[in-house]
GROMACS .gro file of C-alpha atoms in nm:
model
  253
    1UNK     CA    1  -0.903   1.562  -1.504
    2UNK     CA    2  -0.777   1.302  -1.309
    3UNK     CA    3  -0.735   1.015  -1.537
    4UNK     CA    4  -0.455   1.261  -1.745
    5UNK     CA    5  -0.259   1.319  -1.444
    6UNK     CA    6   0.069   1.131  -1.430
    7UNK     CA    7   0.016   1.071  -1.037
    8UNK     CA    8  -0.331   1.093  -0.941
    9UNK     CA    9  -0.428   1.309  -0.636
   10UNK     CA   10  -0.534   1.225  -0.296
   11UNK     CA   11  -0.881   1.394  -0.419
   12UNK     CA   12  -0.844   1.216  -0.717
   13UNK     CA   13  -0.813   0.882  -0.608
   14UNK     CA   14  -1.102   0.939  -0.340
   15UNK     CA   15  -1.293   1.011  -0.575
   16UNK     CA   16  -1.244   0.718  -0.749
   17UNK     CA   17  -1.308   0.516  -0.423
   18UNK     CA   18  -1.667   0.706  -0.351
   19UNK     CA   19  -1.754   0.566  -0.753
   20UNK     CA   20  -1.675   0.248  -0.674
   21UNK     CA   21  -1.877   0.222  -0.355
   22UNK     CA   22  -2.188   0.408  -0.604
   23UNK     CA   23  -2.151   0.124  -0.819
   24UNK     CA   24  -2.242  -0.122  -0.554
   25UNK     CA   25  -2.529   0.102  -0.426
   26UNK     CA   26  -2.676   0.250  -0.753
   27UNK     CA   27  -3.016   0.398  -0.642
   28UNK     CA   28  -2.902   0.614  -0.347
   29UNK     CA   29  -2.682   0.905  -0.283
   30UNK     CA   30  -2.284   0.843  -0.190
   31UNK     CA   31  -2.086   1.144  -0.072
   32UNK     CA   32  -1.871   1.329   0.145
   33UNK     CA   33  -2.038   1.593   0.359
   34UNK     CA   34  -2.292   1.417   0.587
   35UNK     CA   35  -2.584   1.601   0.761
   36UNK     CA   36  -2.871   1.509   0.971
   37UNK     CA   37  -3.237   1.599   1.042
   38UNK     CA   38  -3.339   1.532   1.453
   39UNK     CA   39  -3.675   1.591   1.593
   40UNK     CA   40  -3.689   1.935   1.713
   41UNK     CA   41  -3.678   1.924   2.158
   42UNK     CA   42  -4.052   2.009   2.217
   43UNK     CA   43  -3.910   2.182   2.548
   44UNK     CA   44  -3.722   2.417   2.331
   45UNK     CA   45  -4.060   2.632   2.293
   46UNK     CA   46  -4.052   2.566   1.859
   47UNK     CA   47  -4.352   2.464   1.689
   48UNK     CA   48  -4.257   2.125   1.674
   49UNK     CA   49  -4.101   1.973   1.308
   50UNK     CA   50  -3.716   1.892   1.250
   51UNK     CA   51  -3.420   2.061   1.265
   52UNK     CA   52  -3.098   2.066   1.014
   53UNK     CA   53  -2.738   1.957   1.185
   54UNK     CA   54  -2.436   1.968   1.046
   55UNK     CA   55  -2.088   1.802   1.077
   56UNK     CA   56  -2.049   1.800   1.446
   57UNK     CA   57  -2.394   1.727   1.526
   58UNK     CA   58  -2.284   1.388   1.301
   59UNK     CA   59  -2.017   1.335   1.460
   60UNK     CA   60  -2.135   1.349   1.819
   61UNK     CA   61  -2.439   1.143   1.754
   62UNK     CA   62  -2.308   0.893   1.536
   63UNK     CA   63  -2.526   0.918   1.284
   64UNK     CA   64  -2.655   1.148   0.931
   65UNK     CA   65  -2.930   1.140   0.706
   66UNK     CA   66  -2.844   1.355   0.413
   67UNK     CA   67  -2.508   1.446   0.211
   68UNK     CA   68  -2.478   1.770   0.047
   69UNK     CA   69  -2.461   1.722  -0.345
   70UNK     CA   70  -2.184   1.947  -0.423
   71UNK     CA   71  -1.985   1.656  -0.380
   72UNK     CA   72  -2.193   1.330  -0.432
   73UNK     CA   73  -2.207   1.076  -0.694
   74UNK     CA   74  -2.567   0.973  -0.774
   75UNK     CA   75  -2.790   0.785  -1.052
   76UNK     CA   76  -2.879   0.990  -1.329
   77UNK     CA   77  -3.241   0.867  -1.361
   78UNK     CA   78  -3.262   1.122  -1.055
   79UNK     CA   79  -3.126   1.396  -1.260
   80UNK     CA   80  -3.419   1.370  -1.478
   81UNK     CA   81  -3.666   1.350  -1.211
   82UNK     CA   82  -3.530   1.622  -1.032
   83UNK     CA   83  -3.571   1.805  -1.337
   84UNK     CA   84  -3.933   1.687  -1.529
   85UNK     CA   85  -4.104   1.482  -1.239
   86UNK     CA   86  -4.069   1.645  -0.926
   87UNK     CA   87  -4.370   1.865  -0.813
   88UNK     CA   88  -4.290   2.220  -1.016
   89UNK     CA   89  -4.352   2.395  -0.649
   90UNK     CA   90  -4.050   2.269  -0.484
   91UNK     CA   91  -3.819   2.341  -0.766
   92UNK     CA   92  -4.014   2.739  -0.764
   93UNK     CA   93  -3.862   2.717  -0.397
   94UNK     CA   94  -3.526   2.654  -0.431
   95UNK     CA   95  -3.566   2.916  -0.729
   96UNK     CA   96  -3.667   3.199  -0.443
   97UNK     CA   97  -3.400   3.093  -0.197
   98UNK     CA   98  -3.111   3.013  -0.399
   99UNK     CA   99  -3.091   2.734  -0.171
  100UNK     CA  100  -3.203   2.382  -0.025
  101UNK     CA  101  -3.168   2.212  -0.368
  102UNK     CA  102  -2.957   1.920  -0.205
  103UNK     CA  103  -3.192   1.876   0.045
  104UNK     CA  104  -3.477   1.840  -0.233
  105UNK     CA  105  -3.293   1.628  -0.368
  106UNK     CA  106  -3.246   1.409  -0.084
  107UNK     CA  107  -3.608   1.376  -0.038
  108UNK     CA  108  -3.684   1.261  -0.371
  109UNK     CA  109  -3.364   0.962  -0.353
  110UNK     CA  110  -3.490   0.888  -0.038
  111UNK     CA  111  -3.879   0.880  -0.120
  112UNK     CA  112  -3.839   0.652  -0.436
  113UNK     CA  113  -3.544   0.454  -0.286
  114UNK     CA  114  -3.646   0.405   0.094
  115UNK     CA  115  -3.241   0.401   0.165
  116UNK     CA  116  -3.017   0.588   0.392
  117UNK     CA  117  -2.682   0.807   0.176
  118UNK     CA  118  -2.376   0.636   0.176
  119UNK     CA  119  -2.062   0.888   0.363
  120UNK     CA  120  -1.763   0.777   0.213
  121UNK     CA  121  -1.431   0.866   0.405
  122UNK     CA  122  -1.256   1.129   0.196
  123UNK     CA  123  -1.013   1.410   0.103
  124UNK     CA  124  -1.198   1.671  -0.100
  125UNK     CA  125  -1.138   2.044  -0.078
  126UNK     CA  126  -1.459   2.317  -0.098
  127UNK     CA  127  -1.414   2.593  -0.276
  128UNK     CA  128  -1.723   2.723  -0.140
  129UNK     CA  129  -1.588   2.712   0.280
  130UNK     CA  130  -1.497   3.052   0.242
  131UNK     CA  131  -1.717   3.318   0.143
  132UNK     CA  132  -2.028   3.099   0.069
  133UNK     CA  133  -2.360   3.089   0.118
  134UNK     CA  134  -2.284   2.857   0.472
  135UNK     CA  135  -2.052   3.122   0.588
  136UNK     CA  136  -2.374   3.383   0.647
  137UNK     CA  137  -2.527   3.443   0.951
  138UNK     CA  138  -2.806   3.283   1.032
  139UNK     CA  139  -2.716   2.969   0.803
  140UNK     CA  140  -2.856   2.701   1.030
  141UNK     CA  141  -3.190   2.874   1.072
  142UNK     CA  142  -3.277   2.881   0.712
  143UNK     CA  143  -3.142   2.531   0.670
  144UNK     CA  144  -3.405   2.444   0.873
  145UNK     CA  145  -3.656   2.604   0.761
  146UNK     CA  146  -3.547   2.461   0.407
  147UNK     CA  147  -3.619   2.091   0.551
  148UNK     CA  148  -3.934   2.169   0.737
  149UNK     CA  149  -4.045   2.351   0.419
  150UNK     CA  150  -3.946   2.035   0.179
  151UNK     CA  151  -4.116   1.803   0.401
  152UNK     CA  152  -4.439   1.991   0.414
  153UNK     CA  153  -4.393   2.014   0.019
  154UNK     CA  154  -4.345   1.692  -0.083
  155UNK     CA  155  -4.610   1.630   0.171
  156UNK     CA  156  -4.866   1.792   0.002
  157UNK     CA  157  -4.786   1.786  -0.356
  158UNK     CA  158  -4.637   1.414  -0.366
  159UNK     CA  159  -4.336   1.533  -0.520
  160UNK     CA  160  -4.126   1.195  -0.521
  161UNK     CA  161  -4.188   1.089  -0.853
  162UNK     CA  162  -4.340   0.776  -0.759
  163UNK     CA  163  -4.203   0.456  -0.622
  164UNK     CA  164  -3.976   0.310  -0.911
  165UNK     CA  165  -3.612   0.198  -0.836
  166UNK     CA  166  -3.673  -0.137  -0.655
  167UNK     CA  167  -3.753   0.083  -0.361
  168UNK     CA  168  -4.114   0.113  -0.164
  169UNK     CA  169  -4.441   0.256  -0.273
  170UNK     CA  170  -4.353   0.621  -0.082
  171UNK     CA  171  -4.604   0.720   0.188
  172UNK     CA  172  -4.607   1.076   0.137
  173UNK     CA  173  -4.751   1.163   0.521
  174UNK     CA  174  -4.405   1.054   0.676
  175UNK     CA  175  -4.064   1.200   0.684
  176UNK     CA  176  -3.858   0.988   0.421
  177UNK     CA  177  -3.565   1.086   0.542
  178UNK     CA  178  -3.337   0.739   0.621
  179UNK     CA  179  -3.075   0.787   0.894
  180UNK     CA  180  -2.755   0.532   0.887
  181UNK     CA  181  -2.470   0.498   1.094
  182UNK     CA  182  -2.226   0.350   0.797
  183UNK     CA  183  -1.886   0.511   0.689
  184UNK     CA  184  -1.731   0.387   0.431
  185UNK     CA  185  -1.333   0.423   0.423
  186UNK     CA  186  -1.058   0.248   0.223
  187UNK     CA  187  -0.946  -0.111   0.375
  188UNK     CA  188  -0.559  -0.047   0.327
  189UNK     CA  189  -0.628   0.285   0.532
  190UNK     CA  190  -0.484   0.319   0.898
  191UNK     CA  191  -0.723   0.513   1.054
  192UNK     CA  192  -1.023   0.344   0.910
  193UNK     CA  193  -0.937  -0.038   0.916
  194UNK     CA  194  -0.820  -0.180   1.215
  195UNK     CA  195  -0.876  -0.541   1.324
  196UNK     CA  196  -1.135  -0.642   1.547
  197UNK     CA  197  -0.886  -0.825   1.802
  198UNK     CA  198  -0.503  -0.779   1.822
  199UNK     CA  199  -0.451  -1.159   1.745
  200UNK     CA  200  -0.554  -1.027   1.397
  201UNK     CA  201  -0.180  -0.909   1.348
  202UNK     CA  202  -0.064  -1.254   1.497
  203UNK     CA  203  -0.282  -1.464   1.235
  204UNK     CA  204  -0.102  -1.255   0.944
  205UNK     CA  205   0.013  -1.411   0.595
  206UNK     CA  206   0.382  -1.206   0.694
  207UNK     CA  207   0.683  -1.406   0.506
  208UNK     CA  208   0.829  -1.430   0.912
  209UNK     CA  209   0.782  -1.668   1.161
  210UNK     CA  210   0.492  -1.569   1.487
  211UNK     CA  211   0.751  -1.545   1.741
  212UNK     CA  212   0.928  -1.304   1.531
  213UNK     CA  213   0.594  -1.103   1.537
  214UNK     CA  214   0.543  -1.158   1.896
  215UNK     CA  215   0.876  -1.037   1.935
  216UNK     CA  216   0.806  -0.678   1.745
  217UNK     CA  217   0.506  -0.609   1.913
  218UNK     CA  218   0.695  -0.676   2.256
  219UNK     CA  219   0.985  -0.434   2.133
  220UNK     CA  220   0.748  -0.153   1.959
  221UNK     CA  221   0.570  -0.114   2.300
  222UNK     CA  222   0.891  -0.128   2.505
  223UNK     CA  223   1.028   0.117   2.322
  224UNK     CA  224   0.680   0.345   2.330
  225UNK     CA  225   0.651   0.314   2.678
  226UNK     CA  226   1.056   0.395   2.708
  227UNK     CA  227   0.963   0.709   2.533
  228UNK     CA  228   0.669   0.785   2.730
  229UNK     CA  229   0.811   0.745   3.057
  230UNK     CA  230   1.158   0.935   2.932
  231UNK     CA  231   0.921   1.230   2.846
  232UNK     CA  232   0.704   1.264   3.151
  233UNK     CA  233   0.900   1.104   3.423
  234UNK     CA  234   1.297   1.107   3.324
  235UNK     CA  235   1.407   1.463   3.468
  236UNK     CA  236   1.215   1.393   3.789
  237UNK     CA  237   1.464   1.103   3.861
  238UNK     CA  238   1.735   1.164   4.135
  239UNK     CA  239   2.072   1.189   3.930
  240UNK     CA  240   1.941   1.234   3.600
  241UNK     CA  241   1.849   1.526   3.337
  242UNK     CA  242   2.274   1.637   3.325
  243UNK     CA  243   2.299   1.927   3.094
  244UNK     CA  244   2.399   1.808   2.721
  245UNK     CA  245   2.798   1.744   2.694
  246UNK     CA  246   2.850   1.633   3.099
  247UNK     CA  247   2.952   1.812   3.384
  248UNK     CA  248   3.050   2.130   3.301
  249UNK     CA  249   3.479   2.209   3.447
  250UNK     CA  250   3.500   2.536   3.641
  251UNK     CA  251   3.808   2.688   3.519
  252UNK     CA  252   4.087   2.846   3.733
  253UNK     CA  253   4.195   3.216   3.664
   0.00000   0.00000   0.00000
């Protein structure tokens, strides 16, 4: 795997990250496909219940309550409860529809934990995005059915396994579903971990004097907005935009 790999992968090293944020948040689930379950629109003419989202939905609201388990790091206590605890109905379920066992499996973390998933910010591929069981029409419909169906189940046959974990005696009536707004990324990464006020990169531990800082920032967004106004403005200029190599000579015959 990746611990015999000279230089360790992107995926690899990821990986590693989403363990290390499971070791600081043992009982729940820590992965890197987020979902969420909304309140289906009574307008909408359904029957009421909740309905299954997936990555956009997330992104647009802000927000998930699930991550799929084909890739998510979790407590092996869970493994076993999944397994010998859990009512034998749900698990007869995901039998018949070759689906939905993430989503079971949310339930139960969630009913004996009473905690949100953790999303961590990562680079894994899916071998499963083509050709899959996601890639079938009418996905999203039987998704949620799936989580209507699980709620209703562990509704009525208690199928948590109890309350153990340091987590809340489970009432069984409501959903148990958690939803959090957290994302979890690496601090030396760009794109994740920016400073809350640009005097952040003036305060710096940098082996160079402040005004010398000052002094880059000045130049880097002279130079940017050089660029930009050489790329959108420049040719419009009277005089400017020559062809390359000057004036071209019109030679006599």
């Amino acid at each position: 795997g990746c611990r015999h790999r000279p230089r360790r992968s992107r995926a690899c090293e990821d990986l590693a990250f989403a363990f290390e944020t499971w070791t600081n948040a043992e009982r729940t689930l820590v992965g890197f496909y987020p979902r969420l379950h909304t309140l289906r629109d009574p307008n909408s003419g359904s029957s009421g219940g909740y309905e299954y989202h997936s990555w956009w939905y997330v992104w647009w609201r802000g927000e998930y309550s699930m991550v799929l388990t084909k890739a998510a790091i979790m407590h092996r206590d869970y493994m076993k409860l999944y397994t010998v605890q859990m009512a034998q109905s749900i698990r007869d379920y995901v039998d018949q529809h070759m689906n939905c066992e993430d989503v079971a499996m949310q339930f139960l973390v969630a009913n004996i934990s009473a905690r949100p998933p953790i999303f961590v910010r990562g680079a894994v591929g899916d071998l499963g995005a083509l050709g899959g069981i996601s890639t079938r029409s009418g996905h999203m419909g039987s998704r949620t059915d799936c989580l209507n169906d699980m709620h209703r189940l562990f509704v009525a046959g208690n199928g948590g396994g109890g309350g153990g974990g340091g987590g809340r005696a489970p009432d069984f009536g409501e959903m148990p579903l958690v939803s959090s707004h957290v994302v979890v990324g690496r601090a030396g990464s760009w794109f994740s971990n920016q400073p809350v006020t640009w005097f952040e990169y003036l305060a710096s531990d940098l082996p160079v004097p402040i005004w010398f800082e000052i002094v880059l920032i000045l130049c880097g967004l002279a130079a940017v907005g050089r660029l930009g106004y050489e790329c959108c403005c420049g040719s419009l200029v009277p005089g400017r935009g020559a062809p390359l190599g000057g004036p071209r000579k019109h030679l006599k015959a």
